[in-house]
Short mmCIF file of C-alpha atoms (C1' of nucleotides) in Angstrom, two decimals:
data_model
loop_
_atom_site.label_atom_id
_atom_site.label_comp_id
_atom_site.label_asym_id
_atom_site.label_seq_id
_atom_site.Cartn_x
_atom_site.Cartn_y
_atom_site.Cartn_z
CA MET A 1367 -8.00 75.39 -12.72
CA ALA A 1368 -9.49 77.06 -15.29
CA THR A 1369 -9.01 75.36 -18.72
CA ASN A 1370 -6.80 77.25 -21.33
CA TYR A 1371 -6.93 76.80 -25.05
CA TRP A 1372 -3.82 76.31 -27.43
CA LEU A 1373 -2.43 75.49 -30.36
CA ILE A 1374 0.33 73.23 -31.11
CA LYS A 1375 2.21 72.84 -34.62
CA SER A 1376 3.84 69.77 -35.67
CA GLU A 1377 4.78 68.61 -39.67
CA PRO A 1378 2.68 65.18 -40.09
CA GLU A 1379 6.23 64.15 -41.65
CA THR A 1380 7.66 64.67 -38.33
CA TYR A 1381 4.94 63.98 -36.31
CA SER A 1382 1.47 63.48 -37.52
CA ILE A 1383 -2.16 63.33 -36.11
CA ASP A 1384 -2.66 59.37 -37.29
CA LEU A 1385 0.66 58.44 -35.13
CA PHE A 1386 -0.58 60.49 -32.21
CA GLU A 1387 -4.16 58.59 -32.62
CA LYS A 1388 -1.80 55.11 -32.38
CA GLU A 1389 0.28 56.56 -29.48
CA LYS A 1390 -2.53 57.78 -27.42
CA THR A 1391 -0.04 59.80 -25.58
CA THR A 1392 3.14 61.90 -26.17
CA ALA A 1393 5.50 63.74 -24.82
CA TRP A 1394 5.55 67.30 -26.76
CA THR A 1395 9.72 67.42 -27.35
CA GLY A 1396 11.60 69.75 -29.28
CA VAL A 1397 10.85 73.01 -28.72
CA ARG A 1398 13.69 75.59 -28.88
CA ASN A 1399 11.92 79.08 -28.75
CA TYR A 1400 11.92 80.93 -25.69
CA GLN A 1401 8.42 82.03 -26.64
CA ALA A 1402 6.98 78.46 -27.30
CA ARG A 1403 8.64 77.30 -23.99
CA ASN A 1404 7.04 80.11 -21.97
CA PHE A 1405 3.52 78.80 -23.23
CA LEU A 1406 4.44 75.54 -22.33
CA LYS A 1407 5.23 76.61 -19.15
CA GLN A 1408 1.94 77.74 -18.55
CA MET A 1409 -0.12 74.98 -19.66
CA ASN A 1410 -2.41 72.89 -17.14
CA LYS A 1411 -3.47 69.81 -16.52
CA ASN A 1412 -6.58 69.40 -18.87
CA ASP A 1413 -5.84 72.06 -20.75
CA LEU A 1414 -7.09 71.51 -24.62
CA ALA A 1415 -4.61 72.30 -27.86
CA LEU A 1416 -5.81 72.24 -31.21
CA PHE A 1417 -3.11 70.45 -33.35
CA TYR A 1418 -2.06 71.66 -36.61
CA HIS A 1419 -0.13 70.35 -39.46
CA SER A 1420 2.03 72.61 -41.17
CA GLY A 1421 3.67 72.14 -44.42
CA LYS A 1422 1.50 70.71 -47.35
CA GLU A 1423 -1.72 70.60 -45.13
CA ARG A 1424 -2.10 73.98 -43.58
CA ALA A 1425 -4.97 72.66 -40.97
CA ILE A 1426 -5.94 72.17 -38.10
CA VAL A 1427 -6.48 68.44 -37.60
CA GLY A 1428 -7.36 67.44 -34.21
CA ILE A 1429 -7.64 68.08 -30.53
CA SER A 1430 -5.34 67.20 -27.40
CA LYS A 1431 -5.23 67.44 -24.20
CA CYS A 1432 -2.71 68.55 -21.76
CA VAL A 1433 -2.33 65.61 -19.31
CA LYS A 1434 1.22 66.42 -17.50
CA THR A 1435 2.23 69.89 -16.63
CA PHE A 1436 6.01 70.99 -17.65
CA TYR A 1437 8.92 68.97 -16.74
CA PRO A 1438 12.71 69.38 -17.93
CA GLU A 1439 13.67 68.18 -21.42
CA PRO A 1440 17.28 67.64 -20.63
CA ILE A 1441 19.22 67.58 -23.95
CA PRO A 1442 23.16 67.18 -23.71
CA GLY A 1443 24.90 69.70 -22.25
CA ASP A 1444 21.59 71.57 -21.37
CA GLU A 1445 19.64 69.72 -18.98
CA THR A 1446 17.40 72.89 -17.43
CA THR A 1447 16.69 75.14 -20.15
CA TRP A 1448 14.12 73.15 -22.39
CA VAL A 1449 11.02 71.82 -21.06
CA GLN A 1450 8.21 69.49 -22.31
CA VAL A 1451 4.54 68.59 -21.61
CA ASP A 1452 2.49 65.43 -22.13
CA PHE A 1453 -0.52 65.60 -24.56
CA SER A 1454 -2.88 62.43 -24.77
CA PHE A 1455 -5.20 62.12 -27.97
CA ILE A 1456 -8.75 63.18 -27.51
CA LYS A 1457 -9.91 63.29 -31.48
CA LYS A 1458 -9.41 64.25 -35.09
CA LEU A 1459 -11.58 67.10 -36.53
CA LYS A 1460 -14.65 65.98 -38.63
CA HIS A 1461 -12.91 68.50 -41.42
CA PRO A 1462 -9.87 70.01 -40.63
CA VAL A 1463 -9.95 73.62 -40.77
CA SER A 1464 -7.79 75.04 -42.92
CA LEU A 1465 -5.18 77.86 -42.43
CA LEU A 1466 -6.99 79.51 -45.41
CA ASN A 1467 -10.75 79.24 -43.24
CA LEU A 1468 -9.19 80.73 -40.22
CA LYS A 1469 -7.83 83.97 -42.19
CA GLN A 1470 -10.97 84.41 -44.24
CA LYS A 1471 -12.95 85.17 -40.57
CA LYS A 1472 -12.50 88.06 -38.57
CA GLU A 1473 -12.82 86.26 -35.50
CA PHE A 1474 -9.30 85.14 -35.91
CA GLU A 1475 -7.81 88.37 -36.57
CA ASN A 1476 -5.70 88.49 -33.69
CA LEU A 1477 -4.95 84.69 -33.21
CA LEU A 1478 -1.04 84.81 -32.40
CA PHE A 1479 -0.62 81.87 -34.66
CA LEU A 1480 -1.54 83.92 -37.77
CA LYS A 1481 0.53 86.30 -36.68
CA GLN A 1482 3.48 84.05 -35.93
CA SER A 1483 3.52 81.54 -37.98
CA ARG A 1484 6.56 79.93 -36.93
CA LEU A 1485 5.51 79.70 -33.17
CA SER A 1486 5.23 76.28 -32.42
CA VAL A 1487 3.21 76.62 -29.36
CA SER A 1488 0.43 79.62 -28.88
CA PRO A 1489 -2.35 80.82 -26.94
CA VAL A 1490 -6.32 80.65 -28.36
CA SER A 1491 -8.90 82.14 -26.64
CA GLU A 1492 -11.96 80.10 -25.29
CA LYS A 1493 -14.31 81.61 -27.90
CA GLN A 1494 -11.62 80.92 -31.03
CA TYR A 1495 -11.61 77.60 -29.81
CA PHE A 1496 -14.72 77.12 -30.15
CA GLU A 1497 -15.57 78.71 -33.15
CA ILE A 1498 -12.55 76.45 -34.75
CA LEU A 1499 -14.70 73.51 -33.23
CA LYS A 1500 -18.03 74.78 -34.81
CA MET A 1501 -16.32 75.46 -38.34
CA ALA A 1502 -14.95 71.34 -38.06
CA GLU A 1503 -18.26 70.26 -37.59
CA GLU A 1504 -20.21 72.53 -40.54
CA SER A 1505 -18.15 72.27 -43.51
"C1'" DG B 747 11.78 77.33 -55.57
"C1'" DC B 748 11.56 81.56 -53.73
"C1'" DC B 749 10.89 84.88 -49.94
"C1'" DA B 750 9.31 86.39 -45.16
"C1'" DA B 751 9.63 86.92 -40.76
"C1'" DC B 752 12.17 85.54 -36.81
"C1'" DG B 753 15.99 83.67 -34.03
"C1'" DT B 754 21.21 82.98 -33.41
"C1'" DT B 755 25.41 84.18 -33.78
"C1'" DG B 756 29.43 86.59 -33.72
"C1'" DG B 757 32.26 91.12 -34.98
"C1'" DC B 758 33.39 95.44 -33.49
"C1'" DG C 1251 25.00 96.17 -26.71
"C1'" DC C 1252 24.50 96.62 -31.75
"C1'" DC C 1253 24.22 95.14 -36.03
"C1'" DA C 1254 24.96 92.60 -40.06
"C1'" DA C 1255 25.29 87.83 -41.71
"C1'" DC C 1256 23.32 83.61 -41.45
"C1'" DG C 1257 20.19 79.58 -40.45
"C1'" DT C 1258 15.91 77.98 -40.15
"C1'" DT C 1259 10.68 78.06 -40.57
"C1'" DG C 1260 6.54 77.80 -43.01
"C1'" DG C 1261 3.48 79.72 -46.22
"C1'" DC C 1262 2.68 80.70 -50.92
#
DNA sequence: GCCAACGTTGGC
DNA sequence: GCCAACGTTGGC
């Protein structure tokens, strides 16, 4: 199965990369947006996801891997609408890649996340993914 | 703290 | 089915 690339977003106060690092694996729950949910459903095992901190930090801070494809997230009164996937922690970026940094580069013009900052799960192209990794090494 | 963008809800 | 009102999120 081809690897797809994603960006997942979290408020560090709610779920931070540090906690993720400690837990190693986490169920990605709480997505209550249909567009984001549909992206979750498209995720394959071993897909890679950039981990972004919203709020004060506004930077991509790490990388995670999908280790379990979508399964229902039952909530009271609605057992079937929402889904979760499992991610495992891969690593923190050496240098976080800030939102400002992304906005300055032409390569990210069509990055869905920049257009819809509220979307908690969004696709990233392979090229963009590796460009971000490169930026994390450099600066 | 404000505002823009987006989603949801409810009245018609 | 439309649209106004409202709530939430996140960047600035």
